[in-house]
XYZ file of C-alpha atoms in Angstrom:
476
model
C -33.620 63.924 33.812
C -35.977 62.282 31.476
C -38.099 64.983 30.010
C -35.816 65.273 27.610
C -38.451 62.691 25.889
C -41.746 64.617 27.035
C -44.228 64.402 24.139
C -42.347 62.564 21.811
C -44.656 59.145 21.883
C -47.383 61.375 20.946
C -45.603 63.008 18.249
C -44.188 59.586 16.623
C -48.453 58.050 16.863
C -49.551 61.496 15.251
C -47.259 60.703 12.076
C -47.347 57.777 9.247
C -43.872 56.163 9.997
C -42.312 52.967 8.481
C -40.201 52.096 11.281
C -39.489 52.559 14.733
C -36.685 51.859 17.092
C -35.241 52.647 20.154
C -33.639 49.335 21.744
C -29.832 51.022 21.834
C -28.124 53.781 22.696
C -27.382 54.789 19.014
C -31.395 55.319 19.076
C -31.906 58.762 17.369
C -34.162 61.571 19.523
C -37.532 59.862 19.726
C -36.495 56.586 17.898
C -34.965 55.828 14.855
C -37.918 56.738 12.574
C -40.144 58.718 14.356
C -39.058 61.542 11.748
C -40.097 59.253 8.817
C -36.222 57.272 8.472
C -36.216 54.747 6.564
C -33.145 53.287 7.826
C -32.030 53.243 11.763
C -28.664 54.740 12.728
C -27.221 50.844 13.003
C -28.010 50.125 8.899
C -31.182 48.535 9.814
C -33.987 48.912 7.496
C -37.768 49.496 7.804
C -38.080 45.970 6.176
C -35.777 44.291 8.489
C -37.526 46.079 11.318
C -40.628 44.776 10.302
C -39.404 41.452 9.939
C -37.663 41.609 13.190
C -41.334 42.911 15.451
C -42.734 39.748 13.402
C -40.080 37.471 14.729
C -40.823 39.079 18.613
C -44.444 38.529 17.820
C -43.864 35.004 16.561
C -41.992 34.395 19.798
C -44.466 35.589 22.350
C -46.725 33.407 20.869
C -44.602 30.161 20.868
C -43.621 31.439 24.541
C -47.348 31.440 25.668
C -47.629 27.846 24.116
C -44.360 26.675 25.366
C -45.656 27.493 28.545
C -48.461 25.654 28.368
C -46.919 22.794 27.347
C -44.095 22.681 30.211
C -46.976 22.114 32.869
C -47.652 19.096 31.082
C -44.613 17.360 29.856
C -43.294 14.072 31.458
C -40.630 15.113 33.688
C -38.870 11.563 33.061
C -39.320 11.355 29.325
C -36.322 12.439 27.250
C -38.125 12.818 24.476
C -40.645 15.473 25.862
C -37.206 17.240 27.626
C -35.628 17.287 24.288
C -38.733 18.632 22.343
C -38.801 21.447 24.978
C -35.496 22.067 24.170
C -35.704 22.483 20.765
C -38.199 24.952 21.094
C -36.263 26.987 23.831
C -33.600 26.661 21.639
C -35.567 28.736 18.793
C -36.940 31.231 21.514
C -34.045 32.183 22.614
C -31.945 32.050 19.080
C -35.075 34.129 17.534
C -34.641 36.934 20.279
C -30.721 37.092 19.943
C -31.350 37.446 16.239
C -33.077 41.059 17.075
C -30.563 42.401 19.210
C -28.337 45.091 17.615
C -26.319 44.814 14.442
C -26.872 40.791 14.802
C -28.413 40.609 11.085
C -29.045 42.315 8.190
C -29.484 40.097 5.400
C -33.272 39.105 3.866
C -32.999 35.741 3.309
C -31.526 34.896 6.919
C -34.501 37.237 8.185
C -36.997 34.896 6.600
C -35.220 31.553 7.231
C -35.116 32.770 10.805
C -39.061 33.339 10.909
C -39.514 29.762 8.860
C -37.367 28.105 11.717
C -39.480 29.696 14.438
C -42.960 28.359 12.895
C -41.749 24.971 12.505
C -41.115 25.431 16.041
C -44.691 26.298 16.434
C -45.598 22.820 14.799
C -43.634 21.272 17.578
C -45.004 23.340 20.296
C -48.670 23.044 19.223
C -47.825 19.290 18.729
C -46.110 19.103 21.806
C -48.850 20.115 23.932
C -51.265 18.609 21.848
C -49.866 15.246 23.014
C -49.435 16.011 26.508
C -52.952 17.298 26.455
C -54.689 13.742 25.511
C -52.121 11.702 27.591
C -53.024 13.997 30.793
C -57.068 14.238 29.611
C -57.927 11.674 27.208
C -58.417 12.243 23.291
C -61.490 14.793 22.872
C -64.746 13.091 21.716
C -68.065 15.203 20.809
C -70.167 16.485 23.112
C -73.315 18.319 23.347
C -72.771 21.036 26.801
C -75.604 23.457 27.860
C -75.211 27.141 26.944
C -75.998 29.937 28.618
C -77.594 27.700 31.301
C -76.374 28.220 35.052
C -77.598 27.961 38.701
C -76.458 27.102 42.366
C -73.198 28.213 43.602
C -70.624 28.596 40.795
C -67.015 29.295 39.341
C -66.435 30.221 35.686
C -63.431 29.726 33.998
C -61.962 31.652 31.028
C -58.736 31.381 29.025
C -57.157 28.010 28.132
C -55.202 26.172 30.827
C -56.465 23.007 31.078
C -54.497 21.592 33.898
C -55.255 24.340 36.215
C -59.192 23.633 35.589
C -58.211 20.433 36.407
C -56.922 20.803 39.395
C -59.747 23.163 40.262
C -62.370 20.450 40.170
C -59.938 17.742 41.758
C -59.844 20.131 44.884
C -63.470 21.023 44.739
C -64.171 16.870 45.087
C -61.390 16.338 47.432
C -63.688 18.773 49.666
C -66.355 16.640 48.618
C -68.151 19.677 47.349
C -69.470 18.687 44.112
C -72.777 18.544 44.831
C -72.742 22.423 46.312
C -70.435 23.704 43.661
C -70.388 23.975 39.762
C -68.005 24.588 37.185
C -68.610 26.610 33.953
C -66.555 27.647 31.425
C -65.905 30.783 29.414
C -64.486 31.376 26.022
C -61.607 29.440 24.575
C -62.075 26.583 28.304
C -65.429 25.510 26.233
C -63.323 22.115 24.403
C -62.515 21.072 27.748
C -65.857 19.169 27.715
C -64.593 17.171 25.240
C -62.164 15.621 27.125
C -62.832 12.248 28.861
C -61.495 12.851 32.195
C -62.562 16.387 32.694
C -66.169 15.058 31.897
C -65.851 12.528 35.347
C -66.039 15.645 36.867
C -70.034 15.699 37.007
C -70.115 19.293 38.405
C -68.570 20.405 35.294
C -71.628 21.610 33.721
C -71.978 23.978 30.491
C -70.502 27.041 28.861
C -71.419 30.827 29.545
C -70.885 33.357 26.637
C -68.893 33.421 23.141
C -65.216 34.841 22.904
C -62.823 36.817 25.436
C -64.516 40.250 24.603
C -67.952 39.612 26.364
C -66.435 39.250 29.581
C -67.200 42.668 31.255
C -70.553 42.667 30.271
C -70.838 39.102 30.819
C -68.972 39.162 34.426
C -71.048 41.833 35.708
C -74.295 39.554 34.777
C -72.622 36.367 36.558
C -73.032 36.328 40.789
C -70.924 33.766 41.314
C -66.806 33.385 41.547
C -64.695 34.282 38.305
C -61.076 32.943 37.539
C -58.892 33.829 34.347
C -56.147 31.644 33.987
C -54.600 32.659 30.601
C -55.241 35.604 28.222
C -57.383 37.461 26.838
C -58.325 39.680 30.519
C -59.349 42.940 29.767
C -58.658 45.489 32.661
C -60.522 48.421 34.347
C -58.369 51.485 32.114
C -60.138 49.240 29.256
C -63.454 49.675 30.856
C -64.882 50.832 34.318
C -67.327 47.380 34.257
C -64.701 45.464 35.623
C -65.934 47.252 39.034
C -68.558 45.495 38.832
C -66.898 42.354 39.452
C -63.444 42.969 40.667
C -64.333 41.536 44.317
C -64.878 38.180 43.074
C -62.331 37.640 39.733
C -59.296 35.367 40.706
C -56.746 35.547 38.258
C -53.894 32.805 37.734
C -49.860 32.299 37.014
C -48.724 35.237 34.894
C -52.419 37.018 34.213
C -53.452 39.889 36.325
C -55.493 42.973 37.084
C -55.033 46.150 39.712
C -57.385 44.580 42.421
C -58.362 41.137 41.665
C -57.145 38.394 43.809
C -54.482 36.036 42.984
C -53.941 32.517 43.089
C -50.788 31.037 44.143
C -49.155 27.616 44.349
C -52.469 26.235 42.834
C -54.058 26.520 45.929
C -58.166 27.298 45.051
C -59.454 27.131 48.606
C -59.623 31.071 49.054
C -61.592 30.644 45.417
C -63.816 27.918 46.525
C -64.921 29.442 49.998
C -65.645 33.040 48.060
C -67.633 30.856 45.202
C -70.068 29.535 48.115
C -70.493 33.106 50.082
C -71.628 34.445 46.585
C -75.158 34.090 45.671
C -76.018 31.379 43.905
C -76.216 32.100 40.023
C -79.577 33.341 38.816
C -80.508 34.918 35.144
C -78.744 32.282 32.979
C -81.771 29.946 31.571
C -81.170 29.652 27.810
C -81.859 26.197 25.625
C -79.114 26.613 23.659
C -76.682 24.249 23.014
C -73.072 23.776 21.680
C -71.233 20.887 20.299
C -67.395 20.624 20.847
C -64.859 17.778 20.989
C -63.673 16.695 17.430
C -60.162 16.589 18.257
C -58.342 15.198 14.939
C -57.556 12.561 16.871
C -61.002 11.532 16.865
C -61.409 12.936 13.104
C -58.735 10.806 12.208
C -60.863 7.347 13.078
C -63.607 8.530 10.623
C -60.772 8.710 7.678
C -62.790 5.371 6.039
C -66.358 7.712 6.078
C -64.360 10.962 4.930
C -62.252 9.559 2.214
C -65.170 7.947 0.639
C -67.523 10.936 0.693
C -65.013 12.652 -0.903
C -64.737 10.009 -3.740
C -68.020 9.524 -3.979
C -68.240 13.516 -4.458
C -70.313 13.753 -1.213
C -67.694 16.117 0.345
C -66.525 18.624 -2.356
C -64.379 21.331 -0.141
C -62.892 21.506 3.848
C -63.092 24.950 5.259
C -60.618 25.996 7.956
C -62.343 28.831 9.422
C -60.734 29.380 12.609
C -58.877 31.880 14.500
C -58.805 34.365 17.823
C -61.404 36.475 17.507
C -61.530 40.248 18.249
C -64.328 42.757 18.410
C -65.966 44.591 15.917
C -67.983 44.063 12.495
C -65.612 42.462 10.604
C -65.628 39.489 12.314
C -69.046 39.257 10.915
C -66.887 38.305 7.997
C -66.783 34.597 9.115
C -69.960 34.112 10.074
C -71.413 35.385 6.666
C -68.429 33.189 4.791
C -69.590 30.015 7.539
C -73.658 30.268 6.585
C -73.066 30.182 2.636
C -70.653 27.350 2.184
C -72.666 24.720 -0.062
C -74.043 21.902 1.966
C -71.158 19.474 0.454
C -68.975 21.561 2.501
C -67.177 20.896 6.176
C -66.197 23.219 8.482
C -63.429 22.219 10.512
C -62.618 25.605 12.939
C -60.996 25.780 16.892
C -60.004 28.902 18.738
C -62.354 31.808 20.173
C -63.665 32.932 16.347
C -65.865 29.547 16.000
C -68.302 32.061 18.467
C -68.774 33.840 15.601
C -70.861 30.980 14.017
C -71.166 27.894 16.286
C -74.298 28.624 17.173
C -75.645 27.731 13.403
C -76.808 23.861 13.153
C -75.069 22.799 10.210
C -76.353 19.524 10.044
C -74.462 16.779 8.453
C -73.205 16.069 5.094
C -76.129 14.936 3.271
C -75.970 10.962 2.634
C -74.050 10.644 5.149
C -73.338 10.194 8.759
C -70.305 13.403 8.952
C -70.680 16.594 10.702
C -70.584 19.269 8.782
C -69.167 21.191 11.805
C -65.756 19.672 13.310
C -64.785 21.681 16.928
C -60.878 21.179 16.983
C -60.450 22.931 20.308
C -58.687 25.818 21.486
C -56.473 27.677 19.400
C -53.658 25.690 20.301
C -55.510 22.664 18.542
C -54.677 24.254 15.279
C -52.574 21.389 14.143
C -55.218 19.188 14.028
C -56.147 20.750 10.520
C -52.856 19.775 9.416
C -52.658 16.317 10.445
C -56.008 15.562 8.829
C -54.777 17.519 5.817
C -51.602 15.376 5.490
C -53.914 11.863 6.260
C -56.347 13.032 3.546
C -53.220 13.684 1.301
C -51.415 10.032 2.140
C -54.842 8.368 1.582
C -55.378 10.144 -1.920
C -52.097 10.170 -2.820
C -51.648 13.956 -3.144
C -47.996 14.694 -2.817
C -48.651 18.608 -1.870
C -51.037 19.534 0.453
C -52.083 22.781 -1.424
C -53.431 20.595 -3.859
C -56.128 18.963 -1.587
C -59.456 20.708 -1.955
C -58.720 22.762 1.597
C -59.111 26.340 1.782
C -57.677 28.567 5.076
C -59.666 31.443 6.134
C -58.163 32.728 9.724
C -59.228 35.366 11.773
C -56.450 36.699 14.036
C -56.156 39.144 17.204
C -53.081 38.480 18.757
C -49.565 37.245 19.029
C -50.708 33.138 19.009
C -52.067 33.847 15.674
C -48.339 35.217 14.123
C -46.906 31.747 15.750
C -49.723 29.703 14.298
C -49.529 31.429 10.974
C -45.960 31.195 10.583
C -46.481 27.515 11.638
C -48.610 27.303 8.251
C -45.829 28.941 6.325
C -43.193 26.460 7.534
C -45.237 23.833 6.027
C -45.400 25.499 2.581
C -49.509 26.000 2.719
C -50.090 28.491 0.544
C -53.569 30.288 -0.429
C -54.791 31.326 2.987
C -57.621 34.082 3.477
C -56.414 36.670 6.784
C -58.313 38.739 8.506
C -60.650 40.953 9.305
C -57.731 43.554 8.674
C -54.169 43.130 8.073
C -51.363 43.243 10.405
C -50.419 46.849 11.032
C -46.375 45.096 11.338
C -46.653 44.570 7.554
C -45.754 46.853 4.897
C -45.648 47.057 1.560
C -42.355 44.925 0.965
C -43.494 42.411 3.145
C -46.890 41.873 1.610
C -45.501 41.850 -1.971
C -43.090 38.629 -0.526
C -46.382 36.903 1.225
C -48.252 37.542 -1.663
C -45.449 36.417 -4.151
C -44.727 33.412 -2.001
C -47.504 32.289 -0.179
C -50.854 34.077 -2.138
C -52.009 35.291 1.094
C -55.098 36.810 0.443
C -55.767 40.262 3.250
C -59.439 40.709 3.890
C -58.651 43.803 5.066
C -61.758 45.126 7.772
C -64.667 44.886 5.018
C -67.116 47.109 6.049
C -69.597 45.302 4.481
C -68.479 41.244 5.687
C -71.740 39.653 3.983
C -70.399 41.419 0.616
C -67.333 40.726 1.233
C -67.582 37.124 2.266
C -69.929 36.098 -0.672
C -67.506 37.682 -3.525
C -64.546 35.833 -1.340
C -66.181 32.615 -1.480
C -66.988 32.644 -5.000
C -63.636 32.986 -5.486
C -62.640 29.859 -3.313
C -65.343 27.790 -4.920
C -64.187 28.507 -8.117
């Protein structure tokens, strides 16, 4: 009864369309336009479709966050209940404002996306918070990379209490000494943190952002676990054979054939880690520095405040983002190696891989890092609050004045919440790439670019170019 629609997704990807739709029963043959409509049968416009997808993209992001956050929360503390709330409150308002002939007017469109990244300020601050109460506040740490041996487990993704409770049942088995614990990707800030560092078998961090992981799996002996995204699955590529007998996967994240875990229970994990062979093949001297929550930046505001007066620190660079793969990202790396000596890096999420393996030293005549680890993507905010302490110390009423410049990478739907979290706030000026969102059109970038001076990088094929003309521009 349903080949009525046979061929029609390949027709609508084989044609340059402004809009698609096909969430009611008004939807015309194929979706509303998949013929190259403007306009849906309901009145609603390309632009307001657009703007609409951004909104769903915002809200997967604040969702994954949310989530996140909810494992962590106080059960007994109204305030963390009502902060929850808030945010389910926007979810759920955000996703009724997509539903059919709910909305056509602009300016509710884009006070609707301004209310749901101020609710990504509260969500990243939110679990933020619950983060240091559970963990302690992040301080810097040198970890091992690409160092390994004995039986193991390595973790990718970015739940932090689930690690946790990992190595709280691996010493409750009193198997510390036979088992260790290595993490992958966006886990490696979770060496900053005080009380996952009690855990001695915690050791050091195997390969750079989500993408390595097939090739990277298939290298590693031991057991695997992926407790958030980014999983990439065998229709992505056949490597995952090679280790889809020993990947665990955990809550919502899954794969055709790997093994589950359920009600936190990691024994089954545990016993497969020590029938594995012990991990061989992983005996670099690298090593990586992580840690500098801005809760820890924060106490050096004395140091930083008077480099900056004394013209010691000239710029901060944000350089941050979730990485994806390809040459473009090169883009950050190049941008990273040429900033000027007087200026910091402050970065979190999987793109610092890009770069953190550069020693950038500290800022000369003094005692500050040029490099400042945030954390995981989540840890975003941190830029902000040190922004808006920089700004109360100096006396700068708006925070695009401060001598800050943005440059994100983004992949996914975290990086809409997060950069619609920036908008909230007014920050203007930011640099996005390596391409631009394929949700924005022409109408939309003319209001970012009006508004906000968002700058599109836009997949330069040549990223050292690119990134030298880019950051002439920025230093000027």
């Amino acid at each position: 009864m349903f080949d009525m629609f046979s061929g029609k997704k390949e027709d609508v990807a084989s044609k340059n369309i402004d809009m698609f739709c096909y969430q009611c029963e008004m939807s015309m043959v194929g979706g509303c336009g998949s013929n190259g409509q403007d306009i849906g049968i309901c009145g609603k416009s390309a632009l307001e479709s657009r703007l609409q997808d951004m909104m769903i993209f915002g809200v997967k992001g604040l969702a994954a966050y949310r989530s996140h956050a909810r494992e962590l929360i106080n059960e007994g503390s109204q305030e963390d209940r009502d902060r929850l709330l808030k945010i389910d409150d926007v979810i759920s308002q955000s996703m009724y404002f997509t539903l059919t002939n709910v909305n056509f007017n602009f300016d509710e469109h884009i006070a609707q996306l301004m209310k749901l990244g101020s609710a990504g300020v509260e969500v990243l601050d939110l679990l933020s918070d619950s983060h240091t109460k559970h963990f302690g506040v992040p301080t810097p740490v040198k970890i091992t990379q690409n160092r390994a041996e004995g039986h193991a487990i390595l973790v990718s993704g970015h739940n932090l209490d689930m690690l946790s409770e990992l190595l709280k049942r691996i010493k409750e088995r009193r198997l510390e000494e036979k088992i260790n614990v290595y993490t992958h990707s966006e886990m490696l800030p979770a060496h900053g943190y005080p009380h996952l560092r009690e855990y001695k078998n915690l050791k050091g961090n195997i390969g750079k952002a989500w993408f390595d992981q097939t090739g990277l799996f298939s290298k590693w002996q031991g057991a695997i676990v992926v407790n958030t995204n980014c999983i990439v699955p065998r229709d992505k590529s056949t490597k995952v054979d090679n280790y889809i007998d020993r990947i665990y996967t955990y809550d919502i994240v899954g794969i055709e054939g790997a093994k589950k875990i359920e009600n936190n229970d990691y024994d089954a994990l545990i016993d497969h880690a020590l029938q594995l062979p012990k991990v061989s093949g992983f005996e670099s001297d690298e090593t990586l520095t992580t840690g500098h929550h801005y809760k820890t930046i924060l106490t050096l505001a004395p140091q930083i405040l008077e480099a900056v007066s004394e013209g010691k620190i000239t710029k901060f660079f944000v350089i941050a983002g979730c990485d994806a793969p390809g040459k473009g990202g090169e883009y950050f790396r190049e941008m990273a190696k040429e900033l000027p000596p007087s200026a910091v890096i402050i970065t979190s999420s999987c793109g610092k891989f890009r770069f953190n393996d550069i020693d950038f030293g500290n800022v000369p005549g003094t005692q500050i890092p040029r490099y400042l680890d945030l954390g995981q993507c989540n840890d975003s905010n941190g830029a902000v609050h040190i922004a808006i302490a920089v700004a109360n110390a100096l006396g700068v009423k708006d925070l695009n004045d401060l001598p800050v410049e943005i440059v994100l990478s983004w992949m996914e739907q975290k990086a809409v919440i997060i950069l619609l979290a920036l908008f909230s706030l007014g920050i203007k000026n930011i640099y996005l790439g390596p391409k631009a969102p394929q949700f924005i059109n022409s109408d939309i970038a003319k209001f970012l670019v009006d508004t906000f001076n968002i700058h599109v990088i836009d997949n330069p094929k040549e990223p050292q170019i690119q990134a030298k003309k880019d950051l002439e521009e920025l230093l000027a």
